CSV table of C-alpha atoms in Angstrom, one decimal:
chain,number,residue,atom,x,y,z
A,38,UNK,CA,28.3,17.4,26.9
A,39,UNK,CA,25.2,17.5,24.7
A,40,UNK,CA,21.9,19.0,26.1
A,41,UNK,CA,18.7,17.2,25.6
A,42,UNK,CA,16.2,19.3,23.7
A,43,UNK,CA,13.0,20.0,25.7
A,44,UNK,CA,10.7,21.5,23.2
A,45,UNK,CA,9.9,20.5,19.6
A,46,UNK,CA,11.0,22.6,16.6
A,47,UNK,CA,7.6,23.4,15.5
A,48,UNK,CA,4.9,24.7,18.1
A,49,UNK,CA,1.5,26.2,18.4
A,50,UNK,CA,1.3,29.7,19.4
A,51,UNK,CA,0.6,30.3,22.9
A,52,UNK,CA,2.8,27.4,24.5
A,53,UNK,CA,6.4,28.1,25.5
A,54,UNK,CA,7.3,25.7,28.7
A,55,UNK,CA,9.5,23.0,28.5
A,56,UNK,CA,8.3,19.5,27.9
A,57,UNK,CA,8.8,16.9,30.6
A,58,UNK,CA,10.6,13.4,30.5
A,59,UNK,CA,8.4,10.6,31.8
A,60,UNK,CA,8.5,6.8,31.6
A,61,UNK,CA,6.0,4.8,29.6
A,62,UNK,CA,4.7,3.1,32.7
A,63,UNK,CA,3.7,6.6,33.7
A,64,UNK,CA,0.9,6.8,30.9
A,65,UNK,CA,-1.5,4.3,32.5
A,66,UNK,CA,-2.1,0.8,33.5
A,67,UNK,CA,-1.4,-2.0,31.0
A,68,UNK,CA,-2.4,-5.6,30.5
A,69,UNK,CA,-0.8,-8.2,28.3
A,70,UNK,CA,-2.8,-10.1,25.6
A,71,UNK,CA,-3.4,-14.0,25.7
A,72,UNK,CA,-4.5,-16.2,22.9
A,73,UNK,CA,-8.4,-16.1,22.2
A,74,UNK,CA,-8.1,-18.7,19.3
A,75,UNK,CA,-10.7,-20.9,21.0
A,76,UNK,CA,-13.1,-18.0,21.3
A,77,UNK,CA,-13.1,-17.1,17.6
A,78,UNK,CA,-16.5,-17.2,15.9
A,79,UNK,CA,-17.7,-16.3,12.5
A,80,UNK,CA,-20.3,-14.1,13.7
A,81,UNK,CA,-19.0,-13.2,17.3
A,82,UNK,CA,-19.8,-10.0,19.0
A,83,UNK,CA,-16.1,-8.7,19.1
A,84,UNK,CA,-13.7,-7.9,16.5
A,85,UNK,CA,-10.5,-9.3,17.4
A,86,UNK,CA,-7.1,-7.0,17.4
A,87,UNK,CA,-4.2,-9.1,16.7
A,88,UNK,CA,-0.9,-8.4,14.8
A,89,UNK,CA,-2.5,-8.5,11.2
A,90,UNK,CA,-4.8,-5.7,12.4
A,91,UNK,CA,-2.2,-3.3,12.5
A,92,UNK,CA,-1.1,-1.4,9.2
A,93,UNK,CA,2.3,0.6,8.5
A,94,UNK,CA,0.2,3.6,8.6
A,95,UNK,CA,-1.1,2.8,12.2
A,96,UNK,CA,-4.7,2.3,11.1
A,97,UNK,CA,-6.9,-0.6,11.8
A,98,UNK,CA,-7.1,-3.5,9.4
A,99,UNK,CA,-10.1,-5.9,9.8
A,100,UNK,CA,-9.0,-9.4,9.4
A,101,UNK,CA,-12.6,-10.6,9.4
A,102,UNK,CA,-11.9,-12.3,12.8
A,103,UNK,CA,-14.5,-12.4,15.6
A,104,UNK,CA,-14.7,-13.7,19.1
A,105,UNK,CA,-18.0,-14.8,21.0
A,106,UNK,CA,-19.1,-13.1,24.1
A,107,UNK,CA,-18.0,-15.2,27.2
A,108,UNK,CA,-16.2,-14.9,30.4
A,109,UNK,CA,-12.8,-15.2,28.8
A,110,UNK,CA,-13.4,-12.7,26.2
A,111,UNK,CA,-15.1,-10.0,28.6
A,112,UNK,CA,-11.7,-9.8,30.3
A,113,UNK,CA,-10.2,-8.7,27.0
A,114,UNK,CA,-12.6,-6.1,25.9
A,115,UNK,CA,-11.2,-2.6,25.0
A,116,UNK,CA,-12.7,0.7,25.8
A,117,UNK,CA,-12.9,3.8,23.9
A,118,UNK,CA,-9.6,5.7,24.1
A,119,UNK,CA,-7.6,2.7,25.3
A,120,UNK,CA,-4.4,1.8,23.2
A,121,UNK,CA,-3.7,-1.5,21.5
A,122,UNK,CA,0.1,-1.9,21.1
A,123,UNK,CA,1.7,-4.5,19.0
A,124,UNK,CA,4.5,-6.2,20.8
A,125,UNK,CA,5.4,-9.0,18.6
A,126,UNK,CA,6.0,-9.1,14.7
A,127,UNK,CA,7.3,-11.8,12.2
A,128,UNK,CA,10.0,-9.6,10.9
A,129,UNK,CA,11.4,-6.1,11.5
A,130,UNK,CA,10.8,-5.6,7.9
A,131,UNK,CA,7.1,-5.8,8.7
A,132,UNK,CA,7.3,-2.4,10.7
A,133,UNK,CA,4.8,-2.7,13.1
A,134,UNK,CA,6.4,-3.4,16.0
A,135,UNK,CA,5.3,-1.0,18.7
A,136,UNK,CA,2.7,0.4,16.7
A,137,UNK,CA,-0.6,1.4,18.6
A,138,UNK,CA,-4.1,1.5,17.7
A,139,UNK,CA,-6.7,4.1,19.4
A,140,UNK,CA,-9.9,2.4,20.2
A,141,UNK,CA,-12.7,4.5,19.1
A,142,UNK,CA,-15.9,2.8,20.7
A,143,UNK,CA,-16.8,0.8,23.7
A,144,UNK,CA,-17.4,-2.8,23.7
A,145,UNK,CA,-16.6,-3.5,20.0
A,146,UNK,CA,-12.9,-5.0,20.2
A,147,UNK,CA,-11.0,-7.5,22.2
A,148,UNK,CA,-7.2,-7.9,22.1
A,149,UNK,CA,-5.4,-10.9,21.3
A,150,UNK,CA,-1.9,-12.5,22.2
A,151,UNK,CA,1.2,-10.3,21.1
A,152,UNK,CA,-0.7,-7.1,22.0
A,153,UNK,CA,-0.6,-5.1,25.0
A,154,UNK,CA,-3.8,-2.9,26.4
A,155,UNK,CA,-2.7,0.6,27.6
A,156,UNK,CA,-5.4,2.2,29.8
A,157,UNK,CA,-4.5,5.9,29.6
A,158,UNK,CA,-4.5,8.2,32.7
A,159,UNK,CA,-6.7,10.6,30.9
A,160,UNK,CA,-6.4,13.2,33.5
A,161,UNK,CA,-3.0,13.5,32.2
A,162,UNK,CA,-2.8,12.4,28.9
A,163,UNK,CA,-4.7,13.2,25.8
A,164,UNK,CA,-5.6,9.9,24.0
A,165,UNK,CA,-5.2,11.3,20.3
A,166,UNK,CA,-2.0,12.9,21.4
A,167,UNK,CA,-0.6,9.6,22.6
A,168,UNK,CA,-1.7,7.7,19.7
A,169,UNK,CA,0.0,10.3,17.3
A,170,UNK,CA,3.3,10.3,19.4
A,171,UNK,CA,3.7,6.8,20.0
A,172,UNK,CA,3.3,6.0,16.3
A,173,UNK,CA,5.6,8.7,15.1
A,174,UNK,CA,8.8,7.0,13.5
A,175,UNK,CA,11.3,9.0,15.3
A,176,UNK,CA,9.4,8.2,18.5
A,177,UNK,CA,8.6,4.5,17.9
A,178,UNK,CA,12.4,4.0,17.3
A,179,UNK,CA,12.9,3.6,20.8
A,180,UNK,CA,10.8,0.4,20.9
A,181,UNK,CA,12.4,-0.8,17.6
A,182,UNK,CA,15.7,-0.6,19.1
A,183,UNK,CA,14.5,-2.5,22.3
A,184,UNK,CA,13.3,-5.4,20.0
A,185,UNK,CA,14.9,-8.9,20.3
A,186,UNK,CA,14.6,-12.2,18.2
A,187,UNK,CA,15.4,-13.3,14.6
A,188,UNK,CA,12.6,-15.0,13.0
A,189,UNK,CA,10.1,-13.4,15.6
A,190,UNK,CA,11.1,-9.8,16.5
A,191,UNK,CA,9.3,-9.0,19.8
A,192,UNK,CA,9.6,-6.7,23.0
A,193,UNK,CA,8.5,-7.3,26.3
A,194,UNK,CA,6.4,-4.9,28.3
A,195,UNK,CA,8.7,-5.3,31.2
A,196,UNK,CA,11.6,-4.2,29.2
A,197,UNK,CA,9.9,-1.0,27.5
A,198,UNK,CA,7.5,0.4,30.3
A,199,UNK,CA,10.9,2.2,31.6
A,200,UNK,CA,11.6,3.9,28.1
A,201,UNK,CA,11.4,7.7,28.5
A,202,UNK,CA,9.4,10.1,26.4
A,203,UNK,CA,9.5,13.9,26.6
A,204,UNK,CA,5.8,15.3,26.6
A,205,UNK,CA,4.0,18.7,27.1
A,206,UNK,CA,2.6,19.1,30.7
A,207,UNK,CA,-0.1,21.2,29.4
A,208,UNK,CA,-3.3,19.1,28.5
A,209,UNK,CA,-4.3,22.1,26.3
A,210,UNK,CA,-1.2,21.5,24.3
A,211,UNK,CA,-1.6,18.0,24.0
A,212,UNK,CA,-5.3,18.5,22.6
A,213,UNK,CA,-4.1,21.2,20.1
A,214,UNK,CA,-1.4,18.6,18.8
A,215,UNK,CA,-3.6,15.6,18.8
A,216,UNK,CA,-6.7,17.1,17.1
A,217,UNK,CA,-4.2,18.7,14.5
A,218,UNK,CA,-2.9,15.4,13.3
A,219,UNK,CA,-6.3,13.9,13.5
A,220,UNK,CA,-7.3,16.5,10.9
A,221,UNK,CA,-4.3,15.5,8.9
A,222,UNK,CA,-5.5,11.8,9.2
A,223,UNK,CA,-8.9,12.5,8.0
A,224,UNK,CA,-7.5,14.4,5.1
A,225,UNK,CA,-5.2,11.5,4.2
A,226,UNK,CA,-8.2,9.0,4.8
A,227,UNK,CA,-10.3,10.9,2.3
A,228,UNK,CA,-7.7,11.0,-0.2
A,229,UNK,CA,-6.9,7.4,0.0
A,230,UNK,CA,-10.7,6.5,-0.1
A,231,UNK,CA,-11.0,8.7,-3.3
A,232,UNK,CA,-7.9,6.7,-4.9
A,233,UNK,CA,-9.6,3.4,-3.9
A,234,UNK,CA,-12.7,4.5,-5.5
A,235,UNK,CA,-11.3,5.3,-8.6
A,236,UNK,CA,-9.4,2.2,-8.7
A,237,UNK,CA,-12.8,0.3,-8.2
A,238,UNK,CA,-14.3,2.3,-10.8
A,239,UNK,CA,-11.6,1.1,-13.3
A,240,UNK,CA,-11.8,-2.4,-12.6
A,241,UNK,CA,-15.6,-2.3,-13.1
A,242,UNK,CA,-15.4,-0.3,-16.5
A,243,UNK,CA,-12.5,-2.9,-17.8
A,244,UNK,CA,-15.1,-5.5,-17.2
A,245,UNK,CA,-18.1,-3.7,-18.9
A,246,UNK,CA,-16.3,-1.9,-21.8
A,247,UNK,CA,-14.8,-5.1,-23.3
A,248,UNK,CA,-17.1,-8.0,-24.6
A,249,UNK,CA,-17.4,-11.0,-21.8
A,250,UNK,CA,-16.5,-14.5,-23.0
A,251,UNK,CA,-19.3,-15.8,-25.8
A,252,UNK,CA,-20.4,-12.1,-26.5
A,253,UNK,CA,-19.6,-9.8,-29.3
A,254,UNK,CA,-20.3,-6.6,-27.9
A,255,UNK,CA,-19.2,-4.9,-24.7
A,256,UNK,CA,-22.0,-4.0,-22.1
A,257,UNK,CA,-21.0,-0.2,-22.2
A,258,UNK,CA,-20.0,1.4,-25.4
A,259,UNK,CA,-18.6,4.9,-26.1
A,260,UNK,CA,-20.7,7.2,-28.1
A,261,UNK,CA,-20.8,6.8,-31.9
A,262,UNK,CA,-19.4,3.3,-32.2
A,263,UNK,CA,-21.5,0.1,-33.1
A,264,UNK,CA,-21.1,-3.4,-34.6
A,265,UNK,CA,-19.6,-6.6,-33.4
A,266,UNK,CA,-16.1,-7.0,-32.2
A,267,UNK,CA,-13.9,-9.9,-33.5
A,268,UNK,CA,-11.9,-12.3,-31.7
A,269,UNK,CA,-8.0,-13.0,-32.5
A,270,UNK,CA,-5.1,-14.4,-31.1
A,271,UNK,CA,-2.8,-12.0,-29.2
A,272,UNK,CA,0.1,-13.2,-31.6
A,273,UNK,CA,-1.8,-11.6,-34.5
A,274,UNK,CA,-1.9,-8.1,-33.2
A,275,UNK,CA,1.8,-7.3,-32.9
A,276,UNK,CA,5.4,-8.3,-33.2
A,277,UNK,CA,6.8,-10.1,-30.3
A,278,UNK,CA,10.4,-9.7,-28.8
A,279,UNK,CA,11.7,-7.8,-31.8
A,280,UNK,CA,15.4,-8.0,-32.2
A,281,UNK,CA,17.5,-4.9,-31.6
A,282,UNK,CA,21.0,-4.0,-31.3
A,283,UNK,CA,21.7,-2.9,-27.7
A,284,UNK,CA,23.7,0.8,-27.3
A,285,UNK,CA,26.8,0.7,-25.7
A,286,UNK,CA,25.2,2.2,-22.4
A,287,UNK,CA,21.7,2.1,-21.7
A,288,UNK,CA,18.9,2.6,-18.9
A,289,UNK,CA,18.1,-0.8,-17.8
A,290,UNK,CA,14.5,-1.7,-16.5
A,291,UNK,CA,14.1,-4.9,-14.5
A,292,UNK,CA,10.9,-6.4,-13.0
A,293,UNK,CA,11.0,-4.3,-9.9
A,294,UNK,CA,11.1,-1.0,-11.9
A,295,UNK,CA,7.5,-1.0,-12.8
A,296,UNK,CA,4.3,-0.8,-10.5
A,297,UNK,CA,1.1,-1.0,-11.9
A,298,UNK,CA,1.4,0.9,-15.3
A,299,UNK,CA,3.9,3.2,-14.0
A,300,UNK,CA,7.8,3.0,-14.5
A,301,UNK,CA,9.2,3.9,-11.1
A,302,UNK,CA,12.9,4.0,-11.9
A,303,UNK,CA,15.8,2.8,-14.5
A,304,UNK,CA,19.4,2.2,-13.8
A,305,UNK,CA,22.6,2.9,-16.0
A,306,UNK,CA,24.2,-0.2,-17.4
A,307,UNK,CA,26.9,-0.7,-20.0
A,308,UNK,CA,26.5,-3.5,-22.6
A,309,UNK,CA,29.4,-5.1,-21.3
A,310,UNK,CA,28.5,-5.2,-17.6
A,311,UNK,CA,24.8,-5.7,-17.9
A,312,UNK,CA,22.9,-8.7,-16.7
A,313,UNK,CA,22.3,-11.4,-19.3
A,314,UNK,CA,18.6,-10.6,-19.3
A,315,UNK,CA,18.9,-7.2,-20.3
A,316,UNK,CA,17.7,-7.8,-24.0
A,317,UNK,CA,14.6,-6.0,-24.8
A,318,UNK,CA,15.5,-2.8,-26.8
A,319,UNK,CA,12.5,-0.3,-26.3
A,320,UNK,CA,10.8,1.8,-29.1
A,321,UNK,CA,8.1,4.3,-28.5
A,322,UNK,CA,4.8,2.6,-28.3
A,323,UNK,CA,6.2,-0.8,-27.3
A,324,UNK,CA,4.2,-2.8,-24.5
A,325,UNK,CA,6.0,-4.7,-21.9
A,326,UNK,CA,4.0,-7.5,-20.4
A,327,UNK,CA,5.1,-8.9,-17.1
A,328,UNK,CA,5.6,-12.7,-17.9
A,329,UNK,CA,6.6,-13.6,-14.1
A,330,UNK,CA,3.8,-13.4,-11.6
A,331,UNK,CA,1.4,-11.7,-14.1
A,332,UNK,CA,-1.3,-11.5,-11.4
A,333,UNK,CA,0.6,-8.4,-10.1
A,334,UNK,CA,-0.2,-6.6,-13.6
A,335,UNK,CA,2.9,-4.7,-13.5
A,336,UNK,CA,2.7,-3.9,-17.2
A,337,UNK,CA,4.4,-0.9,-19.0
A,338,UNK,CA,3.6,1.1,-22.3
A,339,UNK,CA,6.8,2.7,-23.4
A,340,UNK,CA,5.7,6.2,-24.5
A,341,UNK,CA,9.3,7.8,-24.1
A,342,UNK,CA,11.0,9.4,-27.0
A,343,UNK,CA,14.3,7.8,-25.9
A,344,UNK,CA,16.2,5.0,-27.8
A,345,UNK,CA,18.3,3.9,-24.9
A,346,UNK,CA,16.0,1.9,-22.5
A,347,UNK,CA,16.6,-1.9,-22.4
A,348,UNK,CA,14.0,-4.0,-20.5
A,349,UNK,CA,14.7,-7.4,-18.8
A,350,UNK,CA,13.6,-10.6,-20.5
A,351,UNK,CA,11.1,-10.9,-17.6
A,352,UNK,CA,8.9,-9.0,-19.8
A,353,UNK,CA,7.5,-10.2,-23.1
A,354,UNK,CA,7.6,-7.2,-25.5
A,355,UNK,CA,4.7,-6.4,-28.1
A,356,UNK,CA,5.0,-3.9,-30.6
A,357,UNK,CA,1.4,-3.7,-31.4
A,358,UNK,CA,-0.2,-3.1,-35.0
A,359,UNK,CA,-3.3,-1.8,-33.1
A,360,UNK,CA,-3.7,1.0,-30.4
A,361,UNK,CA,-1.0,0.5,-27.8
A,362,UNK,CA,-3.2,2.1,-25.3
A,363,UNK,CA,-6.2,-0.1,-26.0
A,364,UNK,CA,-4.0,-3.2,-25.7
A,365,UNK,CA,-2.6,-2.0,-22.3
A,366,UNK,CA,-6.1,-1.5,-21.1
A,367,UNK,CA,-7.3,-5.0,-22.2
A,368,UNK,CA,-4.4,-7.0,-20.6
A,369,UNK,CA,-5.1,-5.1,-17.3
A,370,UNK,CA,-8.4,-7.0,-17.0
A,371,UNK,CA,-9.0,-9.5,-14.3
A,372,UNK,CA,-10.4,-12.0,-16.9
A,373,UNK,CA,-7.6,-11.6,-19.0
A,374,UNK,CA,-5.0,-12.2,-16.1
A,375,UNK,CA,-7.4,-15.2,-15.5
A,376,UNK,CA,-6.6,-16.8,-19.0
A,377,UNK,CA,-2.9,-16.0,-18.6
A,378,UNK,CA,-2.5,-17.9,-15.4
A,379,UNK,CA,-4.2,-20.8,-16.7
A,380,UNK,CA,-1.1,-21.1,-19.3
A,381,UNK,CA,1.5,-20.4,-16.7
A,382,UNK,CA,4.0,-22.8,-15.4
A,383,UNK,CA,5.4,-22.7,-11.8
A,384,UNK,CA,3.9,-22.3,-8.4
A,385,UNK,CA,5.8,-19.6,-6.3
A,386,UNK,CA,6.7,-17.8,-9.5
A,387,UNK,CA,4.2,-18.5,-12.1
A,388,UNK,CA,5.3,-17.5,-15.5
A,389,UNK,CA,3.9,-17.5,-19.4
A,390,UNK,CA,6.1,-18.1,-22.3
A,391,UNK,CA,6.0,-15.9,-25.4
A,392,UNK,CA,4.5,-18.8,-27.4
A,393,UNK,CA,1.7,-19.5,-24.9
A,394,UNK,CA,0.9,-15.8,-24.6
A,395,UNK,CA,0.4,-15.4,-28.3
A,396,UNK,CA,-2.1,-18.2,-28.4
A,397,UNK,CA,-4.6,-16.1,-26.0
A,398,UNK,CA,-7.5,-15.0,-27.7
A,399,UNK,CA,-8.8,-11.3,-27.2
A,400,UNK,CA,-11.7,-9.1,-28.6
A,401,UNK,CA,-11.4,-6.0,-30.4
A,402,UNK,CA,-13.5,-3.6,-32.4
A,403,UNK,CA,-12.9,-3.4,-36.0
A,404,UNK,CA,-12.7,0.1,-36.3
A,405,UNK,CA,-9.1,1.6,-35.1
A,406,UNK,CA,-11.0,4.7,-34.1
A,407,UNK,CA,-12.8,2.7,-31.3
A,408,UNK,CA,-9.7,1.2,-30.3
A,409,UNK,CA,-7.9,4.4,-29.9
A,410,UNK,CA,-11.1,6.0,-28.1
A,411,UNK,CA,-11.2,3.1,-25.5
A,412,UNK,CA,-7.3,3.3,-25.0
A,413,UNK,CA,-7.4,7.1,-24.4
A,414,UNK,CA,-10.3,6.8,-22.0
A,415,UNK,CA,-8.4,4.5,-19.6
A,416,UNK,CA,-5.3,6.3,-20.3
A,417,UNK,CA,-6.8,9.4,-18.6
A,418,UNK,CA,-8.1,7.2,-15.8
A,419,UNK,CA,-4.7,6.1,-15.2
A,420,UNK,CA,-3.4,9.6,-15.3
A,421,UNK,CA,-6.1,10.3,-12.9
A,422,UNK,CA,-5.0,7.5,-10.6
A,423,UNK,CA,-1.4,8.4,-11.0
A,424,UNK,CA,-2.3,12.1,-9.7
A,425,UNK,CA,-4.4,10.7,-6.8
A,426,UNK,CA,-1.4,8.5,-5.7
A,427,UNK,CA,1.1,11.4,-5.9
A,428,UNK,CA,-1.3,13.6,-3.7
A,429,UNK,CA,-1.6,10.8,-1.3
A,430,UNK,CA,2.1,10.3,-0.9
A,431,UNK,CA,2.5,14.1,-0.6
A,432,UNK,CA,0.1,14.1,2.3
A,433,UNK,CA,1.7,11.2,4.1
A,434,UNK,CA,5.1,12.7,3.7
A,435,UNK,CA,3.8,16.0,5.1
A,436,UNK,CA,2.5,14.2,7.9
A,437,UNK,CA,5.9,12.4,8.7
A,438,UNK,CA,7.9,15.6,8.4
A,439,UNK,CA,5.4,17.2,10.8
A,440,UNK,CA,5.7,14.2,13.3
A,441,UNK,CA,9.4,14.6,13.3
A,442,UNK,CA,9.4,18.3,14.2
A,443,UNK,CA,6.3,18.5,16.6
A,444,UNK,CA,7.8,15.8,19.0
A,445,UNK,CA,10.5,15.6,20.8
């Protein structure tokens, strides 16, 4: 017979007593949400918490939905330190079933249908601790396993209120753990905001460092360069889909393998067993343009020294005569994507043909040195974004590892 662990693997100094097993209904009183759609207003007093308000990292996402102040909504107002838990999700893949939001202010939010208000007994339970505990993947798994349904995944409060959780009796230990993870969350939020600001900066610079339609010079120019830019069809700046003999074995890159401008992975294939779309043999300096759903902007500049990488025909391969880094920066512009989408066919999966892509007009400086300088500038910006994304992922992974070891 296995013995249930009564203490976490990692613990703060000064705490040693066993944790206690308690049912969820002991945490406080609860109220189920009902539909507030008839109360929605463009400029209502209250922000509405619905299933769209929950993110996978258990932070609030503002959907822009507001509710007016009246007798019905007053009964749904959340107070500071309440928990709002989602009980219904479209699919389990959405990964929000059972997630809880910690309310940060009185008279600010109302809760909608498919959510449950949990009014904590703050004499026994520290809100920040409860928020972290209930959202920890290894703890939330109990609610996930209790879910029902196929197209709509849900749990009933009556069914989950008896689920038992192991918690510290000491309020001081709850406070120490809750505040510890709050500090981690603040660090993650700061890193995420820094990453988002850099992304915004990049988009702003992409719009200013290339000429707008009808103009011959960009709004912002790197020092040392002057003169008008020239317009040219994209087909005139490189060799498109160059032929090549596939090696017997190669690394295959499909559409899902690239995110943003980064290669996430490749898979080993043999020429005999590879899918028929494995046709684009890569050479260092080649640019692979995502022809299907180009609005995703998952385009990759192949800067590896290998000769055994083959890309899917879902990419249009360009072997540029001009700076590859410059061209990669150009095709990431929103205005370029807009021009591409106008030439796409299909609705659910809009795609552009090679012949249509080659006819799109782009602007380029006459001096190759300016092309190179612009390309290198945005490459450094992309490298910064990649580093920031890795740092953010490291912090998120650290938090998940600690959650698994600091709760039972």
